[in-house]
PDB file of C-alpha atoms in Angstrom:
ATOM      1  CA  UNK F  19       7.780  -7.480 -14.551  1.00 69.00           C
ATOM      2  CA  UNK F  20       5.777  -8.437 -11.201  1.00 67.00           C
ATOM      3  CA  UNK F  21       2.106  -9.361 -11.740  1.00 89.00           C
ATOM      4  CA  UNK F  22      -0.065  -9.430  -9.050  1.00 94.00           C
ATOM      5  CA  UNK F  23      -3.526 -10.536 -10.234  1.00 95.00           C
ATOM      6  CA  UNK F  24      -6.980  -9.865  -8.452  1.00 96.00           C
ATOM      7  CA  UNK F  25      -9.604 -11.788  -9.615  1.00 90.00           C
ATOM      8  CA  UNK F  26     -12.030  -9.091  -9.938  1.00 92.00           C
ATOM      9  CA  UNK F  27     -12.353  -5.376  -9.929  1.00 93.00           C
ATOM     10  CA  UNK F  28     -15.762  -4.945  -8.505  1.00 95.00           C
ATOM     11  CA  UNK F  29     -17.504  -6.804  -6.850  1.00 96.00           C
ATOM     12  CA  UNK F  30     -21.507  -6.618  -5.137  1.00 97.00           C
ATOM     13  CA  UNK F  31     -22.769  -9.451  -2.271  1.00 97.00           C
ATOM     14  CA  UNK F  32     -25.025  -9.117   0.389  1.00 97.00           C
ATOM     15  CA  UNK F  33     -24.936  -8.826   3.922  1.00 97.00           C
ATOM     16  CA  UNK F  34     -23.988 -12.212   5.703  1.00 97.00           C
ATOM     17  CA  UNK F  35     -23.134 -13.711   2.630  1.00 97.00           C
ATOM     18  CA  UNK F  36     -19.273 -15.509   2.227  1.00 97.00           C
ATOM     19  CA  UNK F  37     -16.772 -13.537   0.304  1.00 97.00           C
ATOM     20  CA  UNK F  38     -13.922 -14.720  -1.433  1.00 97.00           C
ATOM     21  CA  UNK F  39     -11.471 -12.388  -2.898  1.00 97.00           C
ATOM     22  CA  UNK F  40      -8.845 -13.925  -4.488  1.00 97.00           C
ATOM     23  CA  UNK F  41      -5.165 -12.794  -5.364  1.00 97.00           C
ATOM     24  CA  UNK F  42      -2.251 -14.773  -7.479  1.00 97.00           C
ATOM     25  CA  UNK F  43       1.334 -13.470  -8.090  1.00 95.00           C
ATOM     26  CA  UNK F  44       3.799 -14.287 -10.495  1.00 94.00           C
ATOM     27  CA  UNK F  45       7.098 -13.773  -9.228  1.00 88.00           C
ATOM     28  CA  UNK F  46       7.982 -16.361  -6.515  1.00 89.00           C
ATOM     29  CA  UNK F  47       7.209 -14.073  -3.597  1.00 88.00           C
ATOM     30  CA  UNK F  48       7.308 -15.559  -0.187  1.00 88.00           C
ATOM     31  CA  UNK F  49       5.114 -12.309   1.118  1.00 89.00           C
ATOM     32  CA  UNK F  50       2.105 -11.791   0.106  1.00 92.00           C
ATOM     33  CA  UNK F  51      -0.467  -8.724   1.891  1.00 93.00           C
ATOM     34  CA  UNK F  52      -4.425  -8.069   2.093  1.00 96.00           C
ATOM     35  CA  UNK F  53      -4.892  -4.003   2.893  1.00 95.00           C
ATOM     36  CA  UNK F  54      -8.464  -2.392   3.272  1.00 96.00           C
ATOM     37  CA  UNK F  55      -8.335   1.347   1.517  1.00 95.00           C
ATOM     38  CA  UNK F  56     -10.597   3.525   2.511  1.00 94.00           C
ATOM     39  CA  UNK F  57     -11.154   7.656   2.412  1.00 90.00           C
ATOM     40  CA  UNK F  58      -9.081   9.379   4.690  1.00 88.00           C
ATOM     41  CA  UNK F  59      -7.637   6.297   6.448  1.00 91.00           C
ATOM     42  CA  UNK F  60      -5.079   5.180   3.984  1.00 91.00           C
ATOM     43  CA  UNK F  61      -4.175   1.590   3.698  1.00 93.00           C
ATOM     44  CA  UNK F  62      -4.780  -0.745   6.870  1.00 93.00           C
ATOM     45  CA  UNK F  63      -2.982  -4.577   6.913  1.00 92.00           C
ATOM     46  CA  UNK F  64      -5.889  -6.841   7.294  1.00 95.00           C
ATOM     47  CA  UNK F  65      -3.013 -10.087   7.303  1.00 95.00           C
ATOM     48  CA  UNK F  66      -0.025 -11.120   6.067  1.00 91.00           C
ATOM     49  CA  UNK F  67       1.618 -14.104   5.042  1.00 92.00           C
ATOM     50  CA  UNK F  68       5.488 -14.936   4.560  1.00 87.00           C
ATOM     51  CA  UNK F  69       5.021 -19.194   4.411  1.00 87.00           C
ATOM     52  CA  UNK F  70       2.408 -21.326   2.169  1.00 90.00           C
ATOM     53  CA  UNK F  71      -0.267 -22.010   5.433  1.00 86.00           C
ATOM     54  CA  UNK F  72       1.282 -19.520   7.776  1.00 88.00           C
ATOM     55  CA  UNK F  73      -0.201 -16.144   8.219  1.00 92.00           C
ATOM     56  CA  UNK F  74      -0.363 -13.264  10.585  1.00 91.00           C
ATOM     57  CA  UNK F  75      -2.719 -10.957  11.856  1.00 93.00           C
ATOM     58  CA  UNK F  76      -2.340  -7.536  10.677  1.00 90.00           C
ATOM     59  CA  UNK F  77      -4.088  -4.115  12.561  1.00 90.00           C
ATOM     60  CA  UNK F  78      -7.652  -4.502  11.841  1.00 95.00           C
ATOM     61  CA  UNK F  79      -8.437  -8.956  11.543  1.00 96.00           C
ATOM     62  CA  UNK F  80     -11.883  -8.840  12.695  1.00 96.00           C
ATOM     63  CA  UNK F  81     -14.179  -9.931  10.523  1.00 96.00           C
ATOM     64  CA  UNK F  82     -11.487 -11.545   7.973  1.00 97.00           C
ATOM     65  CA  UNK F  83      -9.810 -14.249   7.696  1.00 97.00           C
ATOM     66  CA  UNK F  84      -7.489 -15.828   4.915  1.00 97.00           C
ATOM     67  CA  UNK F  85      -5.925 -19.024   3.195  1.00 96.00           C
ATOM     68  CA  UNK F  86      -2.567 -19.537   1.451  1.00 96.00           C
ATOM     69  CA  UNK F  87      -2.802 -23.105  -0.053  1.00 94.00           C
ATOM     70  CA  UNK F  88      -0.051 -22.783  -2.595  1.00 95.00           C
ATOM     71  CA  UNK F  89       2.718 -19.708  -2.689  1.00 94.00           C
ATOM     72  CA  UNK F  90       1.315 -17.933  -5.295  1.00 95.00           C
ATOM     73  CA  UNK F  91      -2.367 -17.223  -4.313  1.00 96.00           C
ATOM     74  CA  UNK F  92      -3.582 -15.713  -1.293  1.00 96.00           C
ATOM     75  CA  UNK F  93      -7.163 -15.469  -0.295  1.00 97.00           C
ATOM     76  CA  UNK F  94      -8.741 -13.403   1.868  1.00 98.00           C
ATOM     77  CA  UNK F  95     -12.710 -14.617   3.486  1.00 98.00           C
ATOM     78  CA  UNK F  96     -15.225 -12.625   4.793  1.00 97.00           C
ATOM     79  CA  UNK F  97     -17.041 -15.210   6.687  1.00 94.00           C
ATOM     80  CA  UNK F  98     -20.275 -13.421   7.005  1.00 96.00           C
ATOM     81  CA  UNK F  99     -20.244 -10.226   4.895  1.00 97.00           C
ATOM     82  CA  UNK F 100     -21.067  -6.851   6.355  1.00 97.00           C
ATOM     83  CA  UNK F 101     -21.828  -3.259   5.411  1.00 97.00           C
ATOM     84  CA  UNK F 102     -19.207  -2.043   7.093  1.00 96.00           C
ATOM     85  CA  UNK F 103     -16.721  -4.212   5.239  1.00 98.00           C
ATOM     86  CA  UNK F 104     -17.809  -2.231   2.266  1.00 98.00           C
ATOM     87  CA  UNK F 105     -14.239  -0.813   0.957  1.00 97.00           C
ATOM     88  CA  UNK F 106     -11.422  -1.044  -1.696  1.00 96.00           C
ATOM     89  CA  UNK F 107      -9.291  -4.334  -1.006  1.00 97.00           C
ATOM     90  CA  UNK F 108      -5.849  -4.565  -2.407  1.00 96.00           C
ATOM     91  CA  UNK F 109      -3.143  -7.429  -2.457  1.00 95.00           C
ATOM     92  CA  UNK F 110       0.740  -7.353  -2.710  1.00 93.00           C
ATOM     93  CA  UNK F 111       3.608  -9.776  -2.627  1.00 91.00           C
ATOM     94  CA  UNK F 112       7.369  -8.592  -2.176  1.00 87.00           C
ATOM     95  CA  UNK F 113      10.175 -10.672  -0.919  1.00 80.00           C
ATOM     96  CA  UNK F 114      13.266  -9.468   1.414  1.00 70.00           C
ATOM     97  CA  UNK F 115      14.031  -6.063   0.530  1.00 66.00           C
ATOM     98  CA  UNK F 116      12.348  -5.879  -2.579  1.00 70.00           C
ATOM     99  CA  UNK F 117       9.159  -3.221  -2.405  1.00 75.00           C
ATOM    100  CA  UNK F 118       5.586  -4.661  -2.347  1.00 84.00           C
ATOM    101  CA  UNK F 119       4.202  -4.764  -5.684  1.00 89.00           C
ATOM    102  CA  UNK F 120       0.269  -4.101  -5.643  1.00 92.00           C
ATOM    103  CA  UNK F 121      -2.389  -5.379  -7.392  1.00 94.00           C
ATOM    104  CA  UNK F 122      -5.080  -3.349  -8.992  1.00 93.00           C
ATOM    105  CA  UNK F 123      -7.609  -3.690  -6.452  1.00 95.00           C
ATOM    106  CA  UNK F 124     -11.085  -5.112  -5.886  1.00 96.00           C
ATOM    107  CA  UNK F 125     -13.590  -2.760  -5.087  1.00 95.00           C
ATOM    108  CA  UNK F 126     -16.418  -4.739  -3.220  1.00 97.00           C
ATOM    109  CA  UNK F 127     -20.034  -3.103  -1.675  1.00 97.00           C
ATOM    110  CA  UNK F 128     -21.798  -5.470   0.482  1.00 97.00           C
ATOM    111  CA  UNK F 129     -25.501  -4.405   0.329  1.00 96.00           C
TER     112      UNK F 129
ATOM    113  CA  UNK T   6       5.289   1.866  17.033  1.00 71.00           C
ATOM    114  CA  UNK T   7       6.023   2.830  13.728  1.00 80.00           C
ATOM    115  CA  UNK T   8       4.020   5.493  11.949  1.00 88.00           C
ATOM    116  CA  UNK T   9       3.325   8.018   9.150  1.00 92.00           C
ATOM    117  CA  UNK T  10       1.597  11.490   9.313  1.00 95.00           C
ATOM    118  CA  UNK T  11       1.123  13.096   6.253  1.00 96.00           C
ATOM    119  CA  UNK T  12      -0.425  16.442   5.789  1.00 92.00           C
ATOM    120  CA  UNK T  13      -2.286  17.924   3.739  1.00 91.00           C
ATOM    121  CA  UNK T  14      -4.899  15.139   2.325  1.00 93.00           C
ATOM    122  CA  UNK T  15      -5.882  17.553  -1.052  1.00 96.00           C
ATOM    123  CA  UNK T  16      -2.579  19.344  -2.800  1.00 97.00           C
ATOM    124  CA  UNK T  17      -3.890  21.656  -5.621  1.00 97.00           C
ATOM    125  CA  UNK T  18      -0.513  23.284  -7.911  1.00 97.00           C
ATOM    126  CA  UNK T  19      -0.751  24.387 -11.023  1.00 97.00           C
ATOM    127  CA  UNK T  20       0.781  22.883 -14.135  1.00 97.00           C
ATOM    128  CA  UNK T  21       4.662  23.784 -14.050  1.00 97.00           C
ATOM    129  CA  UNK T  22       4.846  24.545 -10.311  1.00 97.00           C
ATOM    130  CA  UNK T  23       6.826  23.142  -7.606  1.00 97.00           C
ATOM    131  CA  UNK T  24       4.820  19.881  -6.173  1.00 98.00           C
ATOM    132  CA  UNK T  25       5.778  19.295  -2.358  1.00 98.00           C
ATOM    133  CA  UNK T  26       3.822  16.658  -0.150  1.00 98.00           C
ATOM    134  CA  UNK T  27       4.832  16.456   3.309  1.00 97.00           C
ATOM    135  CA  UNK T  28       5.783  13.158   5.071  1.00 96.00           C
ATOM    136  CA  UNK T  29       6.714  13.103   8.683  1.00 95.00           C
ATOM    137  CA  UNK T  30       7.208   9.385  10.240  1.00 92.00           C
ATOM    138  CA  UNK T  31       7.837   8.095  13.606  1.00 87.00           C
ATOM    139  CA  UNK T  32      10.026   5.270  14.241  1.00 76.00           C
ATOM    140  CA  UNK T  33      11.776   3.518  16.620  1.00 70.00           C
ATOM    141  CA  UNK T  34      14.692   2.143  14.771  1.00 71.00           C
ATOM    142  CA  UNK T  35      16.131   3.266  11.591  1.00 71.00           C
ATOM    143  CA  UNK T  36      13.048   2.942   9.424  1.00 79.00           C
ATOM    144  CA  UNK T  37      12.958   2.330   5.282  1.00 85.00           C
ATOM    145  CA  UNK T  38      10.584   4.711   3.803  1.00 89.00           C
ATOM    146  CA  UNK T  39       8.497   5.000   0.483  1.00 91.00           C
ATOM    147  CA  UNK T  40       6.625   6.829  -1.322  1.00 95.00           C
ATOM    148  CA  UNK T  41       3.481   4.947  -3.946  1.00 95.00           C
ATOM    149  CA  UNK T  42       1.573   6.848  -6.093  1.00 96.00           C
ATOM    150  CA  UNK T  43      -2.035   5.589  -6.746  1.00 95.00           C
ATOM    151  CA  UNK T  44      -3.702   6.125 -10.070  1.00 93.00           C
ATOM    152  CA  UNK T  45      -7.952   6.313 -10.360  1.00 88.00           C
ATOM    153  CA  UNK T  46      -8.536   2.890 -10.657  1.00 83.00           C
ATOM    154  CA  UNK T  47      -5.387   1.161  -9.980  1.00 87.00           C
ATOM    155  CA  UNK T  48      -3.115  -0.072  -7.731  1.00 90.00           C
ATOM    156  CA  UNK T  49      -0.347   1.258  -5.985  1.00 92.00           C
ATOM    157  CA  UNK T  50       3.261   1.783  -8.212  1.00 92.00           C
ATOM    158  CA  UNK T  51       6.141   2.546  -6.391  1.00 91.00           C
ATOM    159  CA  UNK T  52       7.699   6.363  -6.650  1.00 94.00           C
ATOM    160  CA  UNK T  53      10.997   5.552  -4.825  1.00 92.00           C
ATOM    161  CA  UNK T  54      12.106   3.777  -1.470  1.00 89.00           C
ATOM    162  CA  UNK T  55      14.478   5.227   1.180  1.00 87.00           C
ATOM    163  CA  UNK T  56      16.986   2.496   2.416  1.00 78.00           C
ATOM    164  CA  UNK T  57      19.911   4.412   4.375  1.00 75.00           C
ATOM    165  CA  UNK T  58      21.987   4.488   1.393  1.00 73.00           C
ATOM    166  CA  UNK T  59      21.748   8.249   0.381  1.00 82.00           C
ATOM    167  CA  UNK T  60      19.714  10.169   1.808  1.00 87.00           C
ATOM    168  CA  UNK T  61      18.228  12.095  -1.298  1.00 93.00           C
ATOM    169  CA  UNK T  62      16.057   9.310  -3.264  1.00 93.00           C
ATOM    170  CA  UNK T  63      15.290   9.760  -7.026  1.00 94.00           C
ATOM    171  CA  UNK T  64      12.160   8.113  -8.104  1.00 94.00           C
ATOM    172  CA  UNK T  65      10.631   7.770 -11.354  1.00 93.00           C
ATOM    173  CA  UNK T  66       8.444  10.567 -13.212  1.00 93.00           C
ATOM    174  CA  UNK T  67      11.062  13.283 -12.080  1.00 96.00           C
ATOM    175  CA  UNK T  68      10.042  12.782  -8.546  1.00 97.00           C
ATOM    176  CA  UNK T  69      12.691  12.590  -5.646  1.00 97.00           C
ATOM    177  CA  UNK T  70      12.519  12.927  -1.704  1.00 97.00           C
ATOM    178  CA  UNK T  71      14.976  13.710   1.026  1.00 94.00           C
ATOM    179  CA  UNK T  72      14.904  11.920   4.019  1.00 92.00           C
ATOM    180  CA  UNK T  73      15.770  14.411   7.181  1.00 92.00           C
ATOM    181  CA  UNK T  74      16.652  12.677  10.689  1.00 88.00           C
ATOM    182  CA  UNK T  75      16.230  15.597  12.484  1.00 89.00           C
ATOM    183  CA  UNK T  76      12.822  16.294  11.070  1.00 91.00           C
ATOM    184  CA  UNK T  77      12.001  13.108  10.738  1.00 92.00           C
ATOM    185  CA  UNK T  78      10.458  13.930   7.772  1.00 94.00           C
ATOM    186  CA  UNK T  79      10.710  12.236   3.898  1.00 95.00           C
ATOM    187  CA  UNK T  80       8.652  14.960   1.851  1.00 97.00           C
ATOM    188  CA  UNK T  81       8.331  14.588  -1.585  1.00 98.00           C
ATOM    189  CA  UNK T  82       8.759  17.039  -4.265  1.00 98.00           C
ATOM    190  CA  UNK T  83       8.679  17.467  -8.369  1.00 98.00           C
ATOM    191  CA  UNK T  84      10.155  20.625  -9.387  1.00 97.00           C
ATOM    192  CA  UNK T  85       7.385  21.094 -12.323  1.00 97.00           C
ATOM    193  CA  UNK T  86       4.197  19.695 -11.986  1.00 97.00           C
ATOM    194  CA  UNK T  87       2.661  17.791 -14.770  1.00 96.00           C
ATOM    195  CA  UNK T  88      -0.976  17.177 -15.703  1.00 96.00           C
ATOM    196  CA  UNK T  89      -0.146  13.728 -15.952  1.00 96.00           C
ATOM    197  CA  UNK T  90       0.728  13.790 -11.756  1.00 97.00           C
ATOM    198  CA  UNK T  91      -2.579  14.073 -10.678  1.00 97.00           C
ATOM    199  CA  UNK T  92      -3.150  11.133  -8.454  1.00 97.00           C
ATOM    200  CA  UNK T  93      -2.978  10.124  -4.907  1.00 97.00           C
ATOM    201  CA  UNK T  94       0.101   9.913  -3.043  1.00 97.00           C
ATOM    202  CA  UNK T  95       1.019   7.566   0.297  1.00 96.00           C
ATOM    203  CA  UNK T  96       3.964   7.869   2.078  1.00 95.00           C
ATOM    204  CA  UNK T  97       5.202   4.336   3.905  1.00 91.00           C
ATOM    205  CA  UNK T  98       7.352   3.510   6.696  1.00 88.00           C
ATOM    206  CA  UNK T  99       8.643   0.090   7.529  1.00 82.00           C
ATOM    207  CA  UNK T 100      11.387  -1.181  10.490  1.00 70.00           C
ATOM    208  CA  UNK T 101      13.490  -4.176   9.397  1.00 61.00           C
ATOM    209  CA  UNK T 102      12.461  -6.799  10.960  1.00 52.00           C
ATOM    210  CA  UNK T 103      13.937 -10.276  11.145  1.00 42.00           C
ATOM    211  CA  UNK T 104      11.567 -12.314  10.136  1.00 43.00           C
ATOM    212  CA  UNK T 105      10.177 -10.640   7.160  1.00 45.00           C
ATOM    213  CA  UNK T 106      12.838  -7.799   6.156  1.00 43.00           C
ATOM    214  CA  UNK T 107      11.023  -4.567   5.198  1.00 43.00           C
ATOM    215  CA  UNK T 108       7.676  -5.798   4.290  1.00 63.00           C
ATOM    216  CA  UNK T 109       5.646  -4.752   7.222  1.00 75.00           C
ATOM    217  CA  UNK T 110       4.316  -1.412   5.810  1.00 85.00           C
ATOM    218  CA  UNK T 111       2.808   1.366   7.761  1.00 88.00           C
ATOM    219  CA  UNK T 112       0.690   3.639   5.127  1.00 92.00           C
ATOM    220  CA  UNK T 113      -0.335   7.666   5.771  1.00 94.00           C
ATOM    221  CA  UNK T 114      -3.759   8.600   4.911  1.00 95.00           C
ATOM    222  CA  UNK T 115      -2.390   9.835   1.524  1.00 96.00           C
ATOM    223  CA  UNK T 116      -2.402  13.200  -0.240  1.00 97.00           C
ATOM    224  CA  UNK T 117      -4.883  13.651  -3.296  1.00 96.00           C
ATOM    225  CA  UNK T 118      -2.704  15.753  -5.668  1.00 97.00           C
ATOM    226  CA  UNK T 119      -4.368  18.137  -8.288  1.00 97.00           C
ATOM    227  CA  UNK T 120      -3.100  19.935 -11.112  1.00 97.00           C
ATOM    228  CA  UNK T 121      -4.225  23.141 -12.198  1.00 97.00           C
ATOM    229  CA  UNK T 122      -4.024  23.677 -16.155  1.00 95.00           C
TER     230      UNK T 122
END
């Protein structure tokens, strides 16, 4: 079964402060996701990755940025934290046609 | 563009009623379309996925959908509604793409489902 593995659930930092959230998957995937959840806006694709060291910008970048070292763990930065980055993160990895498999998401206030 | 409108963000049934959440998508190819259910406190889990090959999708947890062309619509339905299927619901569209098959996924603003007893 497909693990995908956030380093923590919650998380509290303060404003212009670094922010690492990390996010490892089992299964080989060449794909790996960050979204931003918030109420009433669904899921939003902060980047993407399909290559170890290659990535793409998804709909809403600003603020984020992201490293994929190895093909298993992809990290997504907040270089200098903000309140309005205050949200629900989540990670997936999927491959080809398979279905992105999600992560159980970090939930991070920046105070 | 691709995207997803789905209406209705709070769905109240009661227990052993008909669930229906709508989905309506716009797409400019032949999309794939999902449907993830979100649990408090967890991640997303897959429901069922829409790929062109029939166009009525079972899912797990007695959930299917029927994707309509002419509506452009994938709404999902349950035909009795369990205490256990309260949760959030987002509908997803995707276009195949070259690079990256159908990863790229365009979420709705989901539909909080909630069961009366």
């Amino acid at each position: 079964d497909v693990k995908v593995t956030q380093s923590s659930r919650y998380l509290v930092k303060r404003t212009g402060e670094k922010v690492f959230l990390e996010c490892v998957q089992d299964m080989d995937h060449e794909n790996m996701f960050w979204y931003r959840q918030d109420p009433g806006l669904g899921l939003r694709l902060i980047y993407f990755s399909y290559d170890v060291k290659m990535k793409e910008k998804g709909d809403i970048p600003e603020g984020y940025s992201v490293s994929r070292e190895k093909k298993e763990r992809f990290s997504l930065i907040l270089e200098s934290a903000s309140t309005n980055q205050t949200s629900m993160y989540l990670c997936a990895s999927g491959a080809g046609a398979q279905p992105q498999h999600f992560g159980d998401g970090t939930r991070l206030s920046i105070l | 563009a691709q995207s997803v409108t789905q209406l209705g963000s709070h769905v109240s049934v009661s227990e052993g009623a008909l669930v229906l959440l709508r989905c309506n998508y716009s797409s400019s190819v032949p999309p794939y379309l999902f449907w993830y259910v979100q649990y408090p406190n967890q991640g997303l889990q897959l429901l069922l996925k829409y790929t062109s090959a029939a166009t009525l999708v079972k899912g797990i947890n007695g959930f299917e959908a029927e994707f309509k062309k002419s509506e452009t619509s994938f709404h999902l339905t349950k035909p009795s509604a369990h205490m256990s299927d309260a949760a959030e619901y987002f509908c997803a569209v995707s276009e195949e793409e070259a690079n990256f098959g159908n990863e790229k996924l365009t979420f709705g603003t989901g539909t909080r489902l909630t069961i009366i007893p």
